[in-house]
Coordinates of N, CA and C in Angstrom, one line a residue:
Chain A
X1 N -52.8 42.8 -28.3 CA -52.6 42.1 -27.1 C -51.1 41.9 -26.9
X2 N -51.0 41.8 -25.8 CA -49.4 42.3 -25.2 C -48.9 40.7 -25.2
X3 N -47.8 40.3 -25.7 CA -47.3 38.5 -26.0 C -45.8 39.3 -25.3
X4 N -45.4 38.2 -24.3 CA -43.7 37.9 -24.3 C -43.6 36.5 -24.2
X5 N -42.6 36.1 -25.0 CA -42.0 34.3 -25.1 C -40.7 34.2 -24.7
X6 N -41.1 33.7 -24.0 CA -39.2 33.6 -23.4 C -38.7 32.0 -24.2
X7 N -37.6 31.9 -24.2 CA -36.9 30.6 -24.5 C -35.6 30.8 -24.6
X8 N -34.9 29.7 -24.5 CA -33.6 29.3 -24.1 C -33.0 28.5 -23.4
X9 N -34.3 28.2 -21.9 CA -33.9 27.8 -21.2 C -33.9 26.0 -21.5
X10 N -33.4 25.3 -20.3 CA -33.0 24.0 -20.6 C -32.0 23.8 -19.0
X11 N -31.3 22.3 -19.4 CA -30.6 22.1 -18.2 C -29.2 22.4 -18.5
X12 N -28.5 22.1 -17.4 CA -26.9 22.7 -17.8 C -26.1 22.8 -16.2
X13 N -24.9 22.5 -16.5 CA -24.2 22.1 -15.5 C -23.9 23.3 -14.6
X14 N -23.5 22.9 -13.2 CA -22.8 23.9 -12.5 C -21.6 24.6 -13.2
X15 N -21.6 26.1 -13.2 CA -20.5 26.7 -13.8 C -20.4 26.8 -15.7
X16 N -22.1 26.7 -16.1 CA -22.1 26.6 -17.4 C -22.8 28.7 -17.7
X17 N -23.1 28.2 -18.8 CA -23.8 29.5 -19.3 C -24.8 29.5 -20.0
X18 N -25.8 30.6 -20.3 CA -27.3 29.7 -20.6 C -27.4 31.4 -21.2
X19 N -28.2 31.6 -22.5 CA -28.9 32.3 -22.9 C -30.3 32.5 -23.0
X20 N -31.4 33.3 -22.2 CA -32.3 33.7 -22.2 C -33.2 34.8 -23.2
X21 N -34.2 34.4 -24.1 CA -34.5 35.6 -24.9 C -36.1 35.5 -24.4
X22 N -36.4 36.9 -24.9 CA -37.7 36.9 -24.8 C -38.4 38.1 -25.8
X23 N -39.3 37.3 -26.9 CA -40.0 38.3 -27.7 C -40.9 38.6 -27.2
X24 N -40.9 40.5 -27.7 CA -42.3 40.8 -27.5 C -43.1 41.1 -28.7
X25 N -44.4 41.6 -28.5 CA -45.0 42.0 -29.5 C -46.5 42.5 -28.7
X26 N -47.4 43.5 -29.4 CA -48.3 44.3 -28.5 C -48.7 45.3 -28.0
X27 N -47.0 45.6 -28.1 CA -47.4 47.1 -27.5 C -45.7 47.8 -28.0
X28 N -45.6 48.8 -27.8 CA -44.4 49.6 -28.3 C -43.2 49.3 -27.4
X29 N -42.3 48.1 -27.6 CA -41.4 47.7 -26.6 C -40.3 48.9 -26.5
X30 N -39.7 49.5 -27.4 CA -38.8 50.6 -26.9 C -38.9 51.7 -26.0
X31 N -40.2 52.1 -25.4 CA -40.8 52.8 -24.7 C -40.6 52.0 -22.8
X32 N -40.9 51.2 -23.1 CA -40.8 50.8 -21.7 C -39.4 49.9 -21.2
X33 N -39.3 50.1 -19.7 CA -38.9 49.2 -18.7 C -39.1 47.9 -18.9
X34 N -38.0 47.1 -18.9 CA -38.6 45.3 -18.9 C -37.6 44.2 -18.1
X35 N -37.5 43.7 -17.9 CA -37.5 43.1 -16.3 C -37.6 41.5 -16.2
X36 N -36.7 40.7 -15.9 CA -36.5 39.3 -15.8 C -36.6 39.0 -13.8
X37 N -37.8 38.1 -13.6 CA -37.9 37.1 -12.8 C -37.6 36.2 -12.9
X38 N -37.3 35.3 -11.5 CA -37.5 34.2 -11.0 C -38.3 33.7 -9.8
X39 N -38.5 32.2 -10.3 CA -39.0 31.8 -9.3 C -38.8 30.1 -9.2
X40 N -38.3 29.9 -8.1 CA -38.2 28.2 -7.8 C -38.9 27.8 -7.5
X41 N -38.6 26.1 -8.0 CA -39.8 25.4 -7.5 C -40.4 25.2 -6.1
X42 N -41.6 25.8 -6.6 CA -42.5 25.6 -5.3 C -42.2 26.9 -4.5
X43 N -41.2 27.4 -4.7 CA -41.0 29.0 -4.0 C -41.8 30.3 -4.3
X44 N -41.4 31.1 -4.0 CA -41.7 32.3 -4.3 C -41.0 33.2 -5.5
X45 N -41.7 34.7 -5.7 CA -41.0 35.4 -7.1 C -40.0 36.2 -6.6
X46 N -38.8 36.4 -7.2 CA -37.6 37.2 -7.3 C -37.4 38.1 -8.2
X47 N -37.1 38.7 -7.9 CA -36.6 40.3 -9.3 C -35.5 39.6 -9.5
X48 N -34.8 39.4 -10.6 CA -33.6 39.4 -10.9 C -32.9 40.3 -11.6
X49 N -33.3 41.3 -12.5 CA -33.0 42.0 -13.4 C -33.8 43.2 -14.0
X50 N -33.7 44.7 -13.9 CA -34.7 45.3 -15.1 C -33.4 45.9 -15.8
X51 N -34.1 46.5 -16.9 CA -33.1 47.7 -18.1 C -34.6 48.7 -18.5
X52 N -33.9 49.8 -18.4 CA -34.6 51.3 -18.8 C -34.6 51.2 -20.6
X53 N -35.7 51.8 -20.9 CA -36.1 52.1 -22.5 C -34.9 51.8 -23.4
X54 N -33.6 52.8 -22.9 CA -32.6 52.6 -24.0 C -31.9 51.8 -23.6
X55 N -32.0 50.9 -22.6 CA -30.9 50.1 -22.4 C -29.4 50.9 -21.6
X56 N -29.6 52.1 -21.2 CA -28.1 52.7 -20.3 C -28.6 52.2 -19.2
X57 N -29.4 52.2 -18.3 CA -29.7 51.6 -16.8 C -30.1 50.5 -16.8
X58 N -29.1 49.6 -16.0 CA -29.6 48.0 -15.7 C -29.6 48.2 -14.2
X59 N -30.6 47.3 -13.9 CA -30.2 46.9 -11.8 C -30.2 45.4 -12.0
X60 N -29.3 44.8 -10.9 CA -29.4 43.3 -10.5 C -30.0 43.1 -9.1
X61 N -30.6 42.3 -8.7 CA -30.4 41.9 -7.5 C -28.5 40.9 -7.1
X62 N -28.6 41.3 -6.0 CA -27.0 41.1 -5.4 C -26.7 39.5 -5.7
X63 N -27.6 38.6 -5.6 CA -27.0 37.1 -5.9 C -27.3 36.6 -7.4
X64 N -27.0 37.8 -8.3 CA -26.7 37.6 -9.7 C -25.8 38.7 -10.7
X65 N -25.4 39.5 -9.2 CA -24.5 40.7 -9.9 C -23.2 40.0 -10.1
X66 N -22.2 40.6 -11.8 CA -21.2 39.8 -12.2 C -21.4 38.6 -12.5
X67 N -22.4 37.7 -12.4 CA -22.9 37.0 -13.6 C -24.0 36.7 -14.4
X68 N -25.0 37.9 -14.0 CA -25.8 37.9 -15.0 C -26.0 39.3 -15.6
X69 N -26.3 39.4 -16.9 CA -26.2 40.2 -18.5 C -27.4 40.7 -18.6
X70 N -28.0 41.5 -18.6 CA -29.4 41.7 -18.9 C -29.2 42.8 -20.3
X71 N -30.0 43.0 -21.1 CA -29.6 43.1 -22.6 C -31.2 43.5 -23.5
X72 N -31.0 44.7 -23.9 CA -32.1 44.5 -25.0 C -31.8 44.9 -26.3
X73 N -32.9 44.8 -27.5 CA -32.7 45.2 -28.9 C -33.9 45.8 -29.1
X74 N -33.7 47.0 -29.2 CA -34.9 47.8 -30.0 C -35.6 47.6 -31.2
X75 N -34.8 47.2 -32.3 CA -34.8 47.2 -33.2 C -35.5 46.1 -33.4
X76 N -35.4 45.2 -32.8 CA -35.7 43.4 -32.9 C -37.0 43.2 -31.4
X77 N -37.7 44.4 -30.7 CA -38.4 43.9 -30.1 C -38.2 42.9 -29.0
X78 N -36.8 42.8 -28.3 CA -36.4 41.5 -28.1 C -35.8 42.0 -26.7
X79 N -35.7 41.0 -25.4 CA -34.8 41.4 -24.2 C -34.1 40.0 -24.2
X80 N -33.1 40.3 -23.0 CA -32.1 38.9 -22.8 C -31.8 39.0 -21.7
X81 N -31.0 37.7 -21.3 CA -30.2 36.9 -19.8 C -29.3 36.6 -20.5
X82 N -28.3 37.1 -20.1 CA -27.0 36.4 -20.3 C -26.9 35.9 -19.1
X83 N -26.5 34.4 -18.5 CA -26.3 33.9 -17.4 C -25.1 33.2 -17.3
X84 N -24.4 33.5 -17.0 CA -23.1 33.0 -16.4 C -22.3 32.6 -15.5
X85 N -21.7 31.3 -15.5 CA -21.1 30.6 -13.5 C -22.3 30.4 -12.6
X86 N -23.5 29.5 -13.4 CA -24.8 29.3 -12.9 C -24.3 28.0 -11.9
X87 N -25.4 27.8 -10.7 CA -25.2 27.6 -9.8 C -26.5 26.6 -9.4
X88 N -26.6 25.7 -8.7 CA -27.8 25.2 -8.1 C -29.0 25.9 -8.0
X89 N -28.9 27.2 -7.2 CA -30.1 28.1 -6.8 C -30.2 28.8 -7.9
X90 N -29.5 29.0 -9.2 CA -30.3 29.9 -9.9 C -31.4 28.6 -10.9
X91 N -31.8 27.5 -10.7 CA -32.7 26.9 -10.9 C -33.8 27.4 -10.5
X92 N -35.0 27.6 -11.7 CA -35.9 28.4 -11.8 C -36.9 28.6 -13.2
X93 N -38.1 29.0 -12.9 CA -38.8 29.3 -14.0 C -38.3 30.6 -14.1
X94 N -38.0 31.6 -15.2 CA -37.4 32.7 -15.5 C -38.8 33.0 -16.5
X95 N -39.1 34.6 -15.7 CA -40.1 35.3 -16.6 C -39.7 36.5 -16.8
X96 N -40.1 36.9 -17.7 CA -39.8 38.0 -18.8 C -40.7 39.0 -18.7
X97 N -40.9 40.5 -18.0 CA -42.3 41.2 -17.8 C -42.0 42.3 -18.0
X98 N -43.2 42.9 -18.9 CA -43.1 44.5 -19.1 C -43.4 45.3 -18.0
X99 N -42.9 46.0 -17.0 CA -43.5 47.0 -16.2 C -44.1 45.9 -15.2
X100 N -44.1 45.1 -14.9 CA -45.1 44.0 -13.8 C -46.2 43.7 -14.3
X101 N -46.9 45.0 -15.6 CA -48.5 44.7 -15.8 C -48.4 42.9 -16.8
X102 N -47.8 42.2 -17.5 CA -47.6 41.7 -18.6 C -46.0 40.4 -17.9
X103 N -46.7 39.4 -18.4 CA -45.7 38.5 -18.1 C -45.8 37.3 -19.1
X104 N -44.7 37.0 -19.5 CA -44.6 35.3 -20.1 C -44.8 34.1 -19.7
X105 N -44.6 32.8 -20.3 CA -45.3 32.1 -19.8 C -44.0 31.2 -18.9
X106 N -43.1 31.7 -19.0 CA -41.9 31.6 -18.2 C -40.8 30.3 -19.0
X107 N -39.5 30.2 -19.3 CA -38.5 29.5 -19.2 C -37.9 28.8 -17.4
X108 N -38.0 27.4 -17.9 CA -37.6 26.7 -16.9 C -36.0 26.4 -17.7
X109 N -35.2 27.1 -16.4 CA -33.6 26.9 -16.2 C -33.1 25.4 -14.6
X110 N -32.4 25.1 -15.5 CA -32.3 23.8 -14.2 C -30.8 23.4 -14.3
X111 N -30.2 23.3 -13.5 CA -28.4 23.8 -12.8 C -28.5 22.5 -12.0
X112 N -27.9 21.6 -13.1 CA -27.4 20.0 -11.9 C -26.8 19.6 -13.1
X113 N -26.0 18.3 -11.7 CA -24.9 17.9 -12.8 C -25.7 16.4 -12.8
Chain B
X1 N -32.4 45.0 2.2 CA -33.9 44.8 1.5 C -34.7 45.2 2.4
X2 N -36.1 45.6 1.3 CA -36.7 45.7 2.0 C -37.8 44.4 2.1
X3 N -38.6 43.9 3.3 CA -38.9 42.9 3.8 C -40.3 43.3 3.6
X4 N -41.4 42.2 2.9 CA -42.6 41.9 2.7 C -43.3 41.2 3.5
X5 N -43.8 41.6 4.3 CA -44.8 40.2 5.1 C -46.3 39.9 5.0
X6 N -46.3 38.7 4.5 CA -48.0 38.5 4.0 C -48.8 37.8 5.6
X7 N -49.9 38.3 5.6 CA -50.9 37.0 6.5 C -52.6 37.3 5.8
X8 N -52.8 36.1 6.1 CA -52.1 34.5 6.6 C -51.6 33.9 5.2
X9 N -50.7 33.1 5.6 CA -50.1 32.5 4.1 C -51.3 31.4 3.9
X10 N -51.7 30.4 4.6 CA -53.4 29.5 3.7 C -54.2 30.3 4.1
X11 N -55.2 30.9 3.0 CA -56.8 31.1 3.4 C -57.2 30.7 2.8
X12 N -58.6 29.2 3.8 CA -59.7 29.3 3.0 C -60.4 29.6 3.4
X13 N -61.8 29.4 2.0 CA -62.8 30.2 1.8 C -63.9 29.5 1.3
X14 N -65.4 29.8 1.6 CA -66.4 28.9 1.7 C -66.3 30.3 0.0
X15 N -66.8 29.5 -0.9 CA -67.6 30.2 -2.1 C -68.7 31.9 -1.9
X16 N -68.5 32.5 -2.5 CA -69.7 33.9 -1.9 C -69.2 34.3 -0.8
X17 N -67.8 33.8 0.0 CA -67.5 34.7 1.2 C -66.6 35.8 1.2
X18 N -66.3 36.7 1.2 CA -65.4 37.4 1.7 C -63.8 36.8 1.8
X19 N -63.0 37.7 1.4 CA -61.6 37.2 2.0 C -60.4 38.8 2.1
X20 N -59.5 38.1 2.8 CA -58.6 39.2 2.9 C -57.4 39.4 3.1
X21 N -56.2 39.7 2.7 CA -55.0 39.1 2.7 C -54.1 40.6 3.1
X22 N -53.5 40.6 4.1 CA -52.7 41.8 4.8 C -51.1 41.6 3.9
X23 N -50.9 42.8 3.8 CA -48.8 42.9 3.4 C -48.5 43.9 4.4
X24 N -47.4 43.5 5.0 CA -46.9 44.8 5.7 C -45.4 45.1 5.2
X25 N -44.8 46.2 5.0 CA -43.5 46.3 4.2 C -43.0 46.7 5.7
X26 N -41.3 46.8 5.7 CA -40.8 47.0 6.9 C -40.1 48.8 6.3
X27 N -40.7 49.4 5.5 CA -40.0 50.4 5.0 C -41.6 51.4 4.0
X28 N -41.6 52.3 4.3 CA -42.8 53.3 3.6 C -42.4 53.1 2.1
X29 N -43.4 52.6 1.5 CA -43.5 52.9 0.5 C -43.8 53.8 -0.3
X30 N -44.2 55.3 -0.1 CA -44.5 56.3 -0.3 C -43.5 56.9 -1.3
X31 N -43.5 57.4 -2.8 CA -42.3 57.8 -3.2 C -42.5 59.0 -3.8
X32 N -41.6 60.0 -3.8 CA -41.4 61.4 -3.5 C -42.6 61.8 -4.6
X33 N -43.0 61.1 -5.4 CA -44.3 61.8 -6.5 C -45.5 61.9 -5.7
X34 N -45.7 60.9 -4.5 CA -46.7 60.7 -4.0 C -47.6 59.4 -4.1
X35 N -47.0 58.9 -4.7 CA -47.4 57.5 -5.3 C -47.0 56.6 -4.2
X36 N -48.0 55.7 -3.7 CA -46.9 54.8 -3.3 C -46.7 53.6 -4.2
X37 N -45.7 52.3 -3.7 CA -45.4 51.6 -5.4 C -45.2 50.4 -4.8
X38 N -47.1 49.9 -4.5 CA -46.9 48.4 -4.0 C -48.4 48.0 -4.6
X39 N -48.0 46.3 -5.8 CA -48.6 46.1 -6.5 C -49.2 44.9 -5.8
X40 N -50.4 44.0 -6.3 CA -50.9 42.5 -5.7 C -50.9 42.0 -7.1
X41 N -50.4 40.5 -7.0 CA -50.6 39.7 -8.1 C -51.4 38.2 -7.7
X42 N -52.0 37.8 -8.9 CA -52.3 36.9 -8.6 C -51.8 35.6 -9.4
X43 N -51.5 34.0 -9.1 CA -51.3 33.3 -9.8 C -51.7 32.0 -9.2
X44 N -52.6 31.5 -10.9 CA -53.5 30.4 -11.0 C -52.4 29.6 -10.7
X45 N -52.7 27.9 -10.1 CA -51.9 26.7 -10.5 C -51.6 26.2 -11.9
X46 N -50.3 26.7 -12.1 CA -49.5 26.3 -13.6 C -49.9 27.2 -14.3
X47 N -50.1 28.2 -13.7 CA -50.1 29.7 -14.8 C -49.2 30.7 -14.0
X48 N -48.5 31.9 -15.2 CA -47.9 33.3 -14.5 C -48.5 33.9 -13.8
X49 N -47.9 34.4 -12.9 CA -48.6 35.9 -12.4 C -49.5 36.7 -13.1
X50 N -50.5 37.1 -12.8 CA -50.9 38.0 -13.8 C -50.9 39.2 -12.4
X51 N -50.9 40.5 -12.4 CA -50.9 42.0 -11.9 C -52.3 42.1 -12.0
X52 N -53.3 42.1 -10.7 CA -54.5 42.6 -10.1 C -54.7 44.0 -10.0
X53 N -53.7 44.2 -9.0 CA -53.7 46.0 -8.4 C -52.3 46.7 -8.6
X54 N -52.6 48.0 -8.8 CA -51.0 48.9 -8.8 C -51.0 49.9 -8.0
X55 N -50.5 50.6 -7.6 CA -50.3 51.4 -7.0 C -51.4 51.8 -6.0
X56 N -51.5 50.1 -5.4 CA -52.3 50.2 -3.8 C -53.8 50.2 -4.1
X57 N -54.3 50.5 -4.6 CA -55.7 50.5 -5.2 C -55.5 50.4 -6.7
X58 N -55.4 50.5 -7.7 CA -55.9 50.8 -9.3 C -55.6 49.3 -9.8
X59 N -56.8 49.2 -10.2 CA -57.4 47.9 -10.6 C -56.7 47.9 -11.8
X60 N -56.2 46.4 -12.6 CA -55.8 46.6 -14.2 C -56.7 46.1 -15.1
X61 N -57.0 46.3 -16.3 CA -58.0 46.1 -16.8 C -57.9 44.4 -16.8
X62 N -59.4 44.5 -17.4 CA -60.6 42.8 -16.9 C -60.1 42.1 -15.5
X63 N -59.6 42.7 -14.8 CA -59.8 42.2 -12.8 C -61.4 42.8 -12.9
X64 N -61.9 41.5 -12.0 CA -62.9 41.7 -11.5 C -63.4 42.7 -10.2
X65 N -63.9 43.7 -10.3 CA -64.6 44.3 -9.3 C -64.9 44.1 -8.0
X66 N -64.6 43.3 -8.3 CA -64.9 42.1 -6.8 C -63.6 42.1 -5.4
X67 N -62.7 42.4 -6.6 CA -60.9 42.9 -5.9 C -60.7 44.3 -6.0
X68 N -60.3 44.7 -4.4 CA -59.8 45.6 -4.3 C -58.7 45.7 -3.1
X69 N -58.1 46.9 -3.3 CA -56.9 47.2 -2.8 C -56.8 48.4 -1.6
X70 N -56.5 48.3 -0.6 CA -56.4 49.7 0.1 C -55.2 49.7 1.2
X71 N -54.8 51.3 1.5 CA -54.1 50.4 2.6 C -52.7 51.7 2.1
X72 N -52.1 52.4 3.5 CA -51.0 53.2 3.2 C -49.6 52.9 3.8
X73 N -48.5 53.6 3.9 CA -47.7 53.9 4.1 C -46.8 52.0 4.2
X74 N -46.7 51.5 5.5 CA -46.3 50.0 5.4 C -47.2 49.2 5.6
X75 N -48.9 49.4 5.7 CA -49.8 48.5 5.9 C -50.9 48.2 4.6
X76 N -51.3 47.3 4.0 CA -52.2 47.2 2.9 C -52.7 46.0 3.0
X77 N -53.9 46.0 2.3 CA -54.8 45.0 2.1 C -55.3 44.9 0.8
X78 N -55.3 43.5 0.8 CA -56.5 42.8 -0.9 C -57.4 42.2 0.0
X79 N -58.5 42.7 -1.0 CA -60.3 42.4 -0.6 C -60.6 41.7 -1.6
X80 N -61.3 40.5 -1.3 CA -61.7 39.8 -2.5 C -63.1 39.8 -2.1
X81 N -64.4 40.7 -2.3 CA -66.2 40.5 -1.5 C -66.4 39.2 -1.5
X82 N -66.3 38.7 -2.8 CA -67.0 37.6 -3.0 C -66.2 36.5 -3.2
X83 N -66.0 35.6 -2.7 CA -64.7 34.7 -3.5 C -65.5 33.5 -4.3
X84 N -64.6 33.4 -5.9 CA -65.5 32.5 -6.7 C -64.1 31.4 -7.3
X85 N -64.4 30.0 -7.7 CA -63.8 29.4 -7.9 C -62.5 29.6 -8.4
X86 N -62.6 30.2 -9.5 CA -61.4 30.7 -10.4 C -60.4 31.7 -9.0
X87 N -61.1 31.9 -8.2 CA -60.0 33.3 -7.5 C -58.5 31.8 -6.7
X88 N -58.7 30.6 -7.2 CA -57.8 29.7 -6.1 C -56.6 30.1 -7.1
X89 N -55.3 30.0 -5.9 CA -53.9 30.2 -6.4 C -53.4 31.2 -5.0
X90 N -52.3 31.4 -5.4 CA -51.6 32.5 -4.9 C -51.3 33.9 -5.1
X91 N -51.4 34.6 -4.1 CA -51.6 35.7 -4.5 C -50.3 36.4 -3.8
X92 N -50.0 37.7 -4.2 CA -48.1 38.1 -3.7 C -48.4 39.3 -3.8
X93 N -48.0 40.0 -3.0 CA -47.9 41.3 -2.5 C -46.1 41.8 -3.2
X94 N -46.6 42.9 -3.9 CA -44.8 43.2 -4.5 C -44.7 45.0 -3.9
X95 N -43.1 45.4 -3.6 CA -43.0 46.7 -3.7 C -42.3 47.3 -4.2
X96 N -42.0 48.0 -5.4 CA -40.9 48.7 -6.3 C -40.6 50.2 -5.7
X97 N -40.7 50.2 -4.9 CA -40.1 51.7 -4.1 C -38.8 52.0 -4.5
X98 N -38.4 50.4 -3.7 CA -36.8 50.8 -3.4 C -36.4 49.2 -4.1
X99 N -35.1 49.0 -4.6 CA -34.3 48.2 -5.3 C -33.6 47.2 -4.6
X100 N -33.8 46.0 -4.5 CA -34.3 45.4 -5.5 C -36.0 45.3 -5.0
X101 N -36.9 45.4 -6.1 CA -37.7 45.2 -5.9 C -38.0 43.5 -5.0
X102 N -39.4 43.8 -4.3 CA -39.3 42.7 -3.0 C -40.3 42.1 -3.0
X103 N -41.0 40.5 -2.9 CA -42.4 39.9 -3.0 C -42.4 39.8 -1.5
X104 N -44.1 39.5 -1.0 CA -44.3 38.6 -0.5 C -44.4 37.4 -0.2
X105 N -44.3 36.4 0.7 CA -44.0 35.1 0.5 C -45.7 34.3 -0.4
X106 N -46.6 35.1 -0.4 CA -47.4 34.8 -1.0 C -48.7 34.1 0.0
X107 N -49.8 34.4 0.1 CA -51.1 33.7 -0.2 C -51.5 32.6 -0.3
X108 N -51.8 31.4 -0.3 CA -52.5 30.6 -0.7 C -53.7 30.4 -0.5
X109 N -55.1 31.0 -1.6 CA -56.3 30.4 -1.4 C -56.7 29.7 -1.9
X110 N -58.0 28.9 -0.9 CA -58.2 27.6 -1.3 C -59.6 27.6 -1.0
X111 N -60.7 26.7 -1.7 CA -62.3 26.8 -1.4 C -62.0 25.9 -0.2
X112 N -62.6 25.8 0.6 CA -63.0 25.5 2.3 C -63.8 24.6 1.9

């Protein structure tokens, strides 16, 4: 059965930085695409991030390009957020998904002072 | 971007009835394999998304039968025949064509 756990998340000031991880286990994580959402409260879902198998191709969406990190480890089964010069609106549940089929049970990130 | 539009954003639904939820993309989703690459999700209250349909029709495993998908180029639809208690939440129309990938504003059904 396909498991991702995200954690890291928590609260934190305007202009702070926050690390995001998320295990997997399930299925052969080095083979696939994997991919961080968002979604605010009471809002809708956002792409924020994917990375290709080996990790050479990342894409951002534009209101997180230059300060967010997206990151994986093969070796360790593992993806990441680096999040950096966080802001009000990147307040959010953050999920962690293989391919869209597969998702976690999300990290809540929250940006106030 | 490209732009998702769901209708209607509330549907309800009397139990055993039918339901139906339109996406329209403002850009063809059609991609040069032939595929096109617009998924439906659904999500319970205080649970993730879980992925219903892929690639316009193909059901993922344990969705119920009951859901289906059809629908080309910028028009699609989710069919629910029968609608049963567990189907309440939201449901979101997504398309990975083109980058960044784009949701719908989402669904809300509700028993009537």
């Amino acid at each position: 059965e396909v498991q991702l756990v995200e954690s890291g998340g928590g609260l934190v000031q305007p202009g702070g930085s926050l690390r995001l991880s998320c295990a997997a286990s399930g299925f052969s994580f080095p083979i696939y695409w994997m991919n961080w959402l968002r979604q605010a409260p009471g809002k809708g879902l956002e792409w924020v991030a994917n990375i290709n198998p080996d990790g050479s191709e990342k894409s951002y969406v534009d209101s997180v390009k230059g300060r967010f990190t997206i990151s994986r480890d093969n070796a360790k089964n593992s993806l990441y957020l680096q999040m950096n010069s966080l802001r009000a609106e990147d307040t959010a549940v953050y999920y962690c998904s293989q391919s869209t089929a597969s998702w976690g049970q999300g990290a809540l990130v929250t940006v106030s002072s | 971007d490209v732009v998702m539009t769901q209708s209607p954003l509330s549907l309800p639904v009397t139990l055993g009835q039918p339901a139906s939820i339109s996406c329209r993309s403002s850009q063809s989703l059609v991609y040069s394999d032939g595929n096109t690459r617009l998924n439906w999700f659904q999500q319970r209250p205080g649970q993730s998304p879980r992925r219903l349909i892929y690639d316009v029709s193909k059901r993922d495993s344990g969705v119920p039968d009951r859901f289906s998908g059809s629908g080309s180029g910028t028009d699609f639809t989710l069919k629910i025949s029968r609608v049963e208690a567990e189907d309440v939440g939201v449901y979101f129309c997504m398309q990975y064509r083109y980058w960044p990938h784009t949701f719908g504003q989402g669904t809300k059904l509700e028993i009537k």
